[in-house]
XYZ file of N, CA and C in Angstrom:
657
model
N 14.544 74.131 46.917
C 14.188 73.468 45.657
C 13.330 72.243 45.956
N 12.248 72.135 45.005
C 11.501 70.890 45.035
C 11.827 69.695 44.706
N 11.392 68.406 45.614
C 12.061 66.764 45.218
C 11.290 65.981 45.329
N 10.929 65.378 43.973
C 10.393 64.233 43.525
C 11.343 63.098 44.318
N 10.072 61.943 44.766
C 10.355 60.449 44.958
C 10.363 59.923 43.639
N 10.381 58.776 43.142
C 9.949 58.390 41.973
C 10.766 56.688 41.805
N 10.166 55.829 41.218
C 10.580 54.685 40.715
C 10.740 54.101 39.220
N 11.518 53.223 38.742
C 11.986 52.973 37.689
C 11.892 51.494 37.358
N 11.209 50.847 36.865
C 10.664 49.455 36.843
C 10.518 48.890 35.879
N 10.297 47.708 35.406
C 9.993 46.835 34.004
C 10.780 47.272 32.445
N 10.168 47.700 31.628
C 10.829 47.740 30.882
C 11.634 49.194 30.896
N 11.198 49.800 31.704
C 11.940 51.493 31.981
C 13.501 51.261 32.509
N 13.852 49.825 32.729
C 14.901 49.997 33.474
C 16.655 50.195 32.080
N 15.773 50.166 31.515
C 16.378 49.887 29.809
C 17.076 51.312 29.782
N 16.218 52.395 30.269
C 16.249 53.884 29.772
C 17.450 54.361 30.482
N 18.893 54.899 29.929
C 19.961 55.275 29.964
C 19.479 56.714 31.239
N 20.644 57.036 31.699
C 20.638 57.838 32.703
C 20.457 59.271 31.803
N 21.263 59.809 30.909
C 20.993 60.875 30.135
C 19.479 60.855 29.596
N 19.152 59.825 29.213
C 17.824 59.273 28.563
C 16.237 59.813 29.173
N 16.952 59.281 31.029
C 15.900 59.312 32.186
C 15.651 61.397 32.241
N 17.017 61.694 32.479
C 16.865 63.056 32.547
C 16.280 64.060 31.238
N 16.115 63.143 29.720
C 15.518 64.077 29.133
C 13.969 63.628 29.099
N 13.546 62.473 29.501
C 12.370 62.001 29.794
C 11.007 62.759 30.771
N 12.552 63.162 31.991
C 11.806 64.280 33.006
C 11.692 65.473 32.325
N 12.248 65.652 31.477
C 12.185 67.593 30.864
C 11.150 67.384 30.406
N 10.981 66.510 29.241
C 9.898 66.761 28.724
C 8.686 65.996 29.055
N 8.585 65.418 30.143
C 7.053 64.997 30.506
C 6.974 66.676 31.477
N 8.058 67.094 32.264
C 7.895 68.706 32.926
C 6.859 69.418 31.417
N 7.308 69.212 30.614
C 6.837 70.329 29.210
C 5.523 69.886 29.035
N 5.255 68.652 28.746
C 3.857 68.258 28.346
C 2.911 68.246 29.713
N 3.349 68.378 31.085
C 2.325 68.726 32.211
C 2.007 69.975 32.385
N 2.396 71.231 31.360
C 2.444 72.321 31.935
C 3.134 72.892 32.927
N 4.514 72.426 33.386
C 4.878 72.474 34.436
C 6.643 73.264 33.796
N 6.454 74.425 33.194
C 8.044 74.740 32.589
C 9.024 74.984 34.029
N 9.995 74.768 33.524
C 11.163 74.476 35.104
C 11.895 75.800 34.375
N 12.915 75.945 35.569
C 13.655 77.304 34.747
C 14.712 76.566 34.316
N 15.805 77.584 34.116
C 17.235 77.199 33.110
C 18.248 77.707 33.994
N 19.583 76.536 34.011
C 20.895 77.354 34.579
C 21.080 78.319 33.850
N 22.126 79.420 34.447
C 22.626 80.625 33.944
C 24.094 79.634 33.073
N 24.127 80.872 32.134
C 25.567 80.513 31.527
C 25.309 80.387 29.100
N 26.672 80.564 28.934
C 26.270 80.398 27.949
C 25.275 79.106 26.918
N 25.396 78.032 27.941
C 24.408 76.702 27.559
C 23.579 76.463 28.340
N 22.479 77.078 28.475
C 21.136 76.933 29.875
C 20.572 75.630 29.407
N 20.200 74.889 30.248
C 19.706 73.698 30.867
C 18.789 73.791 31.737
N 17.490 72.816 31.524
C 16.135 72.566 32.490
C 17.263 72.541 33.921
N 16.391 73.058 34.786
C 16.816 72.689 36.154
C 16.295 71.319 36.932
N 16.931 70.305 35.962
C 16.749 68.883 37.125
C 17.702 68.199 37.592
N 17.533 67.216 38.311
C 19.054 66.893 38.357
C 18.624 65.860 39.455
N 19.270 64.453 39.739
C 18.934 62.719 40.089
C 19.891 62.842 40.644
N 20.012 62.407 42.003
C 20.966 61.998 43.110
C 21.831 61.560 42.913
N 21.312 59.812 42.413
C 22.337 58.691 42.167
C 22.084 57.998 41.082
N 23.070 58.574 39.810
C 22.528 58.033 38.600
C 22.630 56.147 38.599
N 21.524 55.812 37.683
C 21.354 54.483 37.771
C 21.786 53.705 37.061
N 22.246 52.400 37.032
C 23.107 51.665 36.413
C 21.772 51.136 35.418
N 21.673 51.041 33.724
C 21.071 50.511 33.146
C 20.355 48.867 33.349
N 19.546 48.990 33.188
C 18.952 47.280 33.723
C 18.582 47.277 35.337
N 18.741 48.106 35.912
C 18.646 48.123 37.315
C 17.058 48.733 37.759
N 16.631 48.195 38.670
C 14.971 48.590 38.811
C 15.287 49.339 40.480
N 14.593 50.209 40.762
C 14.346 51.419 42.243
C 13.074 51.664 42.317
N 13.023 51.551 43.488
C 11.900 52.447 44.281
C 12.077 53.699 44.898
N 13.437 54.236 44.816
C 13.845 55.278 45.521
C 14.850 56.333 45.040
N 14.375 56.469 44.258
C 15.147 57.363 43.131
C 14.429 58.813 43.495
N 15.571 59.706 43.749
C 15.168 61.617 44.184
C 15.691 62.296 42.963
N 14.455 63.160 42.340
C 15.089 63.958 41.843
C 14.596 65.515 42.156
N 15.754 66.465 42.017
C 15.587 67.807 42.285
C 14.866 68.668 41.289
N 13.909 69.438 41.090
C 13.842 70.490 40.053
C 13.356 72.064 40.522
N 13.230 72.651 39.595
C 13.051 74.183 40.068
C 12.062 74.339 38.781
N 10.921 74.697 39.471
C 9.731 75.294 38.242
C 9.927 76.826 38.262
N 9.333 77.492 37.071
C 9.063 78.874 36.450
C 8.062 79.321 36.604
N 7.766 80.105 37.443
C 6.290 80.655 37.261
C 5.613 80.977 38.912
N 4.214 80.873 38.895
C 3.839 80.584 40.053
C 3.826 78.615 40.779
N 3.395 79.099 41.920
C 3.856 77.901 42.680
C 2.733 76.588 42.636
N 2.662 75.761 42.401
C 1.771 74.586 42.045
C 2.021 73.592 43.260
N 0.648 73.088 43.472
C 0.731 72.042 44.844
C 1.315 70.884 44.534
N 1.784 70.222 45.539
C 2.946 69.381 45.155
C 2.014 67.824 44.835
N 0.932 67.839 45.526
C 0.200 66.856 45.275
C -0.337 66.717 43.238
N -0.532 67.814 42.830
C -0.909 68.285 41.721
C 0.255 68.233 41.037
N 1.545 68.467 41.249
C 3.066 67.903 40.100
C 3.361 66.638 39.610
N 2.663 65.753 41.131
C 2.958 63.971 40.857
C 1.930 63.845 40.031
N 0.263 64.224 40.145
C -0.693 63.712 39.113
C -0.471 63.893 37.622
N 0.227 65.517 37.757
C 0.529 65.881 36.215
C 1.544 65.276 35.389
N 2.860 65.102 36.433
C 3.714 64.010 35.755
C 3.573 62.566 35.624
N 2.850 62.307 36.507
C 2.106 61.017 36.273
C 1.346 60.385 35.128
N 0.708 61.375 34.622
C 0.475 61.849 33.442
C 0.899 61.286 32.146
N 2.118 62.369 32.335
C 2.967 62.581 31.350
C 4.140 61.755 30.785
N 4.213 60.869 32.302
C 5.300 59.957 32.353
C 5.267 58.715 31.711
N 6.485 57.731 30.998
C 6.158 56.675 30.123
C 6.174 55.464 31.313
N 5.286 54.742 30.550
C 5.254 53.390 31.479
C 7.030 52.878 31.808
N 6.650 52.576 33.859
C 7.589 52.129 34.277
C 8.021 52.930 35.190
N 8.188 54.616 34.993
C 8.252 56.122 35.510
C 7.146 55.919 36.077
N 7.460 56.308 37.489
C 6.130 56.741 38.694
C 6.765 56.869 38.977
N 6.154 58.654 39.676
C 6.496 59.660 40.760
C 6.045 59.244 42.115
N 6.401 59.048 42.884
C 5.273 58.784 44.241
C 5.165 59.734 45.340
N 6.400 60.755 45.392
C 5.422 61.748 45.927
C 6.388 62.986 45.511
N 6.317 63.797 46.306
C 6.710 65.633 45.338
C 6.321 66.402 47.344
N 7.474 66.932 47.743
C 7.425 67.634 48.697
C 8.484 68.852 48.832
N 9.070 69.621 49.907
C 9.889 70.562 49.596
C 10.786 70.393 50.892
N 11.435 71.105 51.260
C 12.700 71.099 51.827
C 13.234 69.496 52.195
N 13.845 69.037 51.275
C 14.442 67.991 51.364
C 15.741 67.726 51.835
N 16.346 66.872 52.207
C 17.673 67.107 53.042
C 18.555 67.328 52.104
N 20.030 67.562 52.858
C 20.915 67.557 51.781
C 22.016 66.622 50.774
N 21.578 66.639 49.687
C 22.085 65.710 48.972
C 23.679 64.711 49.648
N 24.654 65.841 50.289
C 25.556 65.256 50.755
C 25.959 64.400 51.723
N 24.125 64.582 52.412
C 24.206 63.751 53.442
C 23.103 62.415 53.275
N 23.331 62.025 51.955
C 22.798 60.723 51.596
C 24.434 59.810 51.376
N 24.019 58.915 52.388
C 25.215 57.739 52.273
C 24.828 56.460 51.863
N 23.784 55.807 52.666
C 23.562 53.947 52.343
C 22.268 54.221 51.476
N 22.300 52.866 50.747
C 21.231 51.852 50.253
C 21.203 50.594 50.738
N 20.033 50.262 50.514
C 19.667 48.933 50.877
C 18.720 48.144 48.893
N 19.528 47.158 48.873
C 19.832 46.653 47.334
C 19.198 45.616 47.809
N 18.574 45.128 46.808
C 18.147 43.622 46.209
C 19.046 43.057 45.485
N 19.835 41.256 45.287
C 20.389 41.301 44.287
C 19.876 39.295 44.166
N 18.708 38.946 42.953
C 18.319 38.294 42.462
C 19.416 37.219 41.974
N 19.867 35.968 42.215
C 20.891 35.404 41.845
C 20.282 34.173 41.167
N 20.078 34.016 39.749
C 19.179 32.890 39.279
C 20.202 31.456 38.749
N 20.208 30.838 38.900
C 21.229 29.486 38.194
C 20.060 28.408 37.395
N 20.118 28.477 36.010
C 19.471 27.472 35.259
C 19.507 26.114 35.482
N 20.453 25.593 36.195
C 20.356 24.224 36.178
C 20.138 23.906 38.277
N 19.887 24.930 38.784
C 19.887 24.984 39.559
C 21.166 25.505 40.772
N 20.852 25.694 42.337
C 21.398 26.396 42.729
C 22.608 25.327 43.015
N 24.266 25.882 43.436
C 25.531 24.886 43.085
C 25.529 24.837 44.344
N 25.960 23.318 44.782
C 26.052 22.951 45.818
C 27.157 23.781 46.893
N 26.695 23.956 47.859
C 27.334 24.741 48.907
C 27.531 26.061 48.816
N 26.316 26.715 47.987
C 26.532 27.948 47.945
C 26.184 28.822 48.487
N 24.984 28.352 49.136
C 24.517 28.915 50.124
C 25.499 29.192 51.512
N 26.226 28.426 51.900
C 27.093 28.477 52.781
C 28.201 29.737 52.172
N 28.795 29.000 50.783
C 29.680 29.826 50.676
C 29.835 31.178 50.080
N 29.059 31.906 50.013
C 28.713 33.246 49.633
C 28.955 34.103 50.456
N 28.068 33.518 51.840
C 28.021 34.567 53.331
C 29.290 34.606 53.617
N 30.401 33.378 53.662
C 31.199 32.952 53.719
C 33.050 34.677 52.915
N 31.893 34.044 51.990
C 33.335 35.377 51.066
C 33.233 36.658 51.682
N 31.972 36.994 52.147
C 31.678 38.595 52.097
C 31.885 38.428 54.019
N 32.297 37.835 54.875
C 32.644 37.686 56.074
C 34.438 38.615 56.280
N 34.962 38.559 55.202
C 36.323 38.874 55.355
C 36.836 39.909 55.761
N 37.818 40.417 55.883
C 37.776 41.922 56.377
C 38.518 42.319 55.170
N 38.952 41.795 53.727
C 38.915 42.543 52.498
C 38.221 41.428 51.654
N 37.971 42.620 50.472
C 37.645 41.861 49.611
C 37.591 42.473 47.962
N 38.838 42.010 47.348
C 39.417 43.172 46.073
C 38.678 42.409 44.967
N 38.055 43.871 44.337
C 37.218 43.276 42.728
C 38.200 44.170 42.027
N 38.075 44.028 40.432
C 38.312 45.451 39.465
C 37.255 46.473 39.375
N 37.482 47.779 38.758
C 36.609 48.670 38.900
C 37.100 49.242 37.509
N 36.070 49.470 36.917
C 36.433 50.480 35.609
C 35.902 51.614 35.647
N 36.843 52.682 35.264
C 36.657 53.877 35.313
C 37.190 54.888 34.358
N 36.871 56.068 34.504
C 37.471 56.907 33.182
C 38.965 56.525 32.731
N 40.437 56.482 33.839
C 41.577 56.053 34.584
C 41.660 54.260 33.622
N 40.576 53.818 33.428
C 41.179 52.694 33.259
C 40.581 51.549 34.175
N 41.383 50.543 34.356
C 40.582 49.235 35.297
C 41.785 49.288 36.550
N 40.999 49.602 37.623
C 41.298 49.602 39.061
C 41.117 48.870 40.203
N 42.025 48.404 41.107
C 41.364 47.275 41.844
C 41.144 47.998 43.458
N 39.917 47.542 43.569
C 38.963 48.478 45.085
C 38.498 47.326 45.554
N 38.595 47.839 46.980
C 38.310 46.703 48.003
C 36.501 47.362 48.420
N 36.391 46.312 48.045
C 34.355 46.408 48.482
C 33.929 46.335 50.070
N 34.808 45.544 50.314
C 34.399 45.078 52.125
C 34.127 46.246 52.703
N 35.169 47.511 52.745
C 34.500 48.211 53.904
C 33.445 48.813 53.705
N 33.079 49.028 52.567
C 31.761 49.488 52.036
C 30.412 48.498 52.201
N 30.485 47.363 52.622
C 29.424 46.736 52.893
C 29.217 46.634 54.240
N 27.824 47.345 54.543
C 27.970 47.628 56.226
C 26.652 46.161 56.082
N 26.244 45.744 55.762
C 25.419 44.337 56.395
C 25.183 43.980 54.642
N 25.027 42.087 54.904
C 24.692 41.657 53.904
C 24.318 40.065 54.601
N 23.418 39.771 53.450
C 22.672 38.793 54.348
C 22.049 37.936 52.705
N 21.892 36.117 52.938
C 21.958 35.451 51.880
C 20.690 34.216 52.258
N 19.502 34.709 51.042
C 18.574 33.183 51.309
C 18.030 32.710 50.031
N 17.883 31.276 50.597
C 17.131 30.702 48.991
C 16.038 31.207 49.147
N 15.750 31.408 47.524
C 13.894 31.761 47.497
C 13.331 30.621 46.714
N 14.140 29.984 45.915
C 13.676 28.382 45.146
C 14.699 27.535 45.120
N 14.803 26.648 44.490
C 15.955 25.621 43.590
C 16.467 26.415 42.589
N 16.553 27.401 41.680
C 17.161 27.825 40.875
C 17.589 29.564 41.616
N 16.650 29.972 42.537
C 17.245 31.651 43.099
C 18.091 31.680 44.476
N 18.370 32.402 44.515
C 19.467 32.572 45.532
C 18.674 34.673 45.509
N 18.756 35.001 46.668
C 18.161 36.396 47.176
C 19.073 36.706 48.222
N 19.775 37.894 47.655
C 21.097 38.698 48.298
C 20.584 40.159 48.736
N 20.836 40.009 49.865
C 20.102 41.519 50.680
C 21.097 42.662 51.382
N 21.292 43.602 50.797
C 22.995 44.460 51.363
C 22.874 45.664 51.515
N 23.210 46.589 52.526
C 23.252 47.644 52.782
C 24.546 48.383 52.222
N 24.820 49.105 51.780
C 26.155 49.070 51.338
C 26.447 51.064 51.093
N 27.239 51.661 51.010
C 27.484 52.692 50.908
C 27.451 53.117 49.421
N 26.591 54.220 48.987
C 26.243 54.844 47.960
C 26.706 56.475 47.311
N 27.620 56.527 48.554
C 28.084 58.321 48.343
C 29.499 58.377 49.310
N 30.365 58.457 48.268
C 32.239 58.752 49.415
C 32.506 58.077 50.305
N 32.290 57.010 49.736
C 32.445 56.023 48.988
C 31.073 55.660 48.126
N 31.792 55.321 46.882
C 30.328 54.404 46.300
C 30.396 52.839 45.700
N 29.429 52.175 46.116
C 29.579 51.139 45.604
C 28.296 50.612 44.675
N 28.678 49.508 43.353
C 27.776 49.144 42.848
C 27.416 48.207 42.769
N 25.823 47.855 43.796
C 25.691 46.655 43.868
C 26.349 45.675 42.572
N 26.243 45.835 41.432
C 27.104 45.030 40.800
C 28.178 44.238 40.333
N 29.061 45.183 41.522
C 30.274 45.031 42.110
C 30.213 43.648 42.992
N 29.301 43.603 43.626
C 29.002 42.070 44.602
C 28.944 41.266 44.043
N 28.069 40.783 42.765
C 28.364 40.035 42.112
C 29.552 39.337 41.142
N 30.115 40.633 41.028
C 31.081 40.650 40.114
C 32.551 39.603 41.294
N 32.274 40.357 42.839
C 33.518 39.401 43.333
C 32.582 38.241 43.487
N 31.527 37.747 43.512
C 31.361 35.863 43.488
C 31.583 35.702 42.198
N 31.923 36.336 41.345
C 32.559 35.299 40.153
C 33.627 35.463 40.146
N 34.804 36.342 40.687
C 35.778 35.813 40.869
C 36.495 35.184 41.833
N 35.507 35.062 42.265
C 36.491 33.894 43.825
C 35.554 32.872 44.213
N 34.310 32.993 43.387
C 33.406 31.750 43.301
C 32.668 31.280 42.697
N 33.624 30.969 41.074
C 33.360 30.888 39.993
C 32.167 29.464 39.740
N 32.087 28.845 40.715
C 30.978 27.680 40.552
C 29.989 28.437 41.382
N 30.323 29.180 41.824
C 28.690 29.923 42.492
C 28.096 31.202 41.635
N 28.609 31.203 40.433
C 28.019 32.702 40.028
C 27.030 32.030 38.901
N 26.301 33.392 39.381
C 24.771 32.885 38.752
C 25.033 33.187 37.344
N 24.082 31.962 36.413
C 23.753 32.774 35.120
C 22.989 33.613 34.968
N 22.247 34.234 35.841
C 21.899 35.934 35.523
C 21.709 36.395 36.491
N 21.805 37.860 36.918
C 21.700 38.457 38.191
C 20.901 39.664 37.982
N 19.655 39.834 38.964
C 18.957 40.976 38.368
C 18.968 41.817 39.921
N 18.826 43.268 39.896
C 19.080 44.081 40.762
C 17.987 45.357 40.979
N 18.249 45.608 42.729
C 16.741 46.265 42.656
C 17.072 47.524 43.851
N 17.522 48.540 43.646
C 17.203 49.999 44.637
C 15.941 49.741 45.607
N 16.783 49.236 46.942
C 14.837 49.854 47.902
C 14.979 50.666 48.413
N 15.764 51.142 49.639
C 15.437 52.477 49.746
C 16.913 53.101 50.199
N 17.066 54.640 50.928
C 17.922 54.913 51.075
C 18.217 55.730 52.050
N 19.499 55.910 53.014
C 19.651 56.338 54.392
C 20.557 57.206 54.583
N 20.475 57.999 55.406
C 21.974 58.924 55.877
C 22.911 58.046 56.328
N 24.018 58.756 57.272
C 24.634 57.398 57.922
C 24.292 56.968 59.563
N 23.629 57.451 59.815
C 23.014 56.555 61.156
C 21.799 55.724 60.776
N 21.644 55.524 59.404
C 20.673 54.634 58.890
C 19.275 55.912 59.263
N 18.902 56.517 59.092
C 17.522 57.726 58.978
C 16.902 57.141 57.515
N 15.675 56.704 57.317
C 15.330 57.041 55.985
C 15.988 58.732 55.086
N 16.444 58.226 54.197
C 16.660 60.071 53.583
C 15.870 60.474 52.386
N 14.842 61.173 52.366
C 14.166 62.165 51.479
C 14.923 64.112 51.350
């Protein structure tokens, strides 16, 4: 099956995960490009996104799978056509074939933007690196189940903390994305509870890229 690269940026980051996937059907429809359908009594386009994305969140490295109908079209010629077709923010960046296997995508490497309006709180720089040094570290987690408490630490295999002004703080983390998963949002979420004078008034977040587990780029 064929796999789109593709990124999600500016105001696209708005667009709900169900949203993103009917976005791809039908820019597939308006490129000329019909995909086939699962079998079964409710057939469905054949696409389907790795690691669905948390709303508000911006990537550069977003895979998705599809299966076209018909004869076979160059892969260079799928990105121009969906390129096309696609709404501002959506870029494909490239379209190739035998791609690895989904199960053996484990890490990301996250951006996480930490802005404070009145500026950055004293000693926070110290004490951030500081929390995420521990060998646990319990947030809540909400889930279908209800609100659950999961320890983030072992899931963060490197993380690393610098100013970029007087008001930003720039959080850089490798962290596990598949059995285990974690959401970068989750990081933030434990500096506000265990470092409630260090949590930013807004935190913006960014997918760069993504690895097996010996760290391999994975396409």
């Amino acid at each position: 099956m064929p796999r789109l690269l593709f990124e999600k940026t500016g105001s696209a980051v708005w667009i709900s995960h169900l949203d993103l996937m009917r976005l791809f059907q039908r820019a597939f429809q308006r490129a000329g490009l019909p995909l086939t359908h699962t079998q079964g009594f409710n057939p469905r386009p054949s696409v389907s996104i790795a690691l669905p994305l948390s709303v508000g969140v911006e990537s550069a490295c977003e895979l998705l799978d599809f299966a076209l109908d018909g004869e076979s079209v160059p892969c260079e010629e799928i990105r121009e056509r969906l390129n096309r077709a696609l709404t501002a923010g959506v870029r494909v960046l490239s379209v190739y074939e035998n791609g690895g296997k989904i199960r053996n995508l484990a890490l990301l490497k996250c951006k996480i933007v930490l802005e404070y309006d009145r500026g950055i709180p004293d000693g926070a720089v110290e004490k951030i690196p500081e929390l995420f040094a521990g060998d646990s570290l319990i947030v809540e987690k909400k889930g279908k189940s209800g609100i659950t408490q999961q320890d983030i630490r072992p899931m963060i295999r490197r993380i690393a903390l610098r100013e970029t002004d007087g008001q930003t703080l720039t959080l850089s983390a490798l962290i596990c994305c598949q059995n285990p998963t974690l959401n970068p949002m989750q990081i933030t979420a434990a500096i506000e509870r265990y470092l409630p004078g260090c949590a930013p008034d807004f935190a913006k977040y960014r997918r760069l890229e993504i690895y097996d587990r010996e760290e391999n780029i994975f396409r």
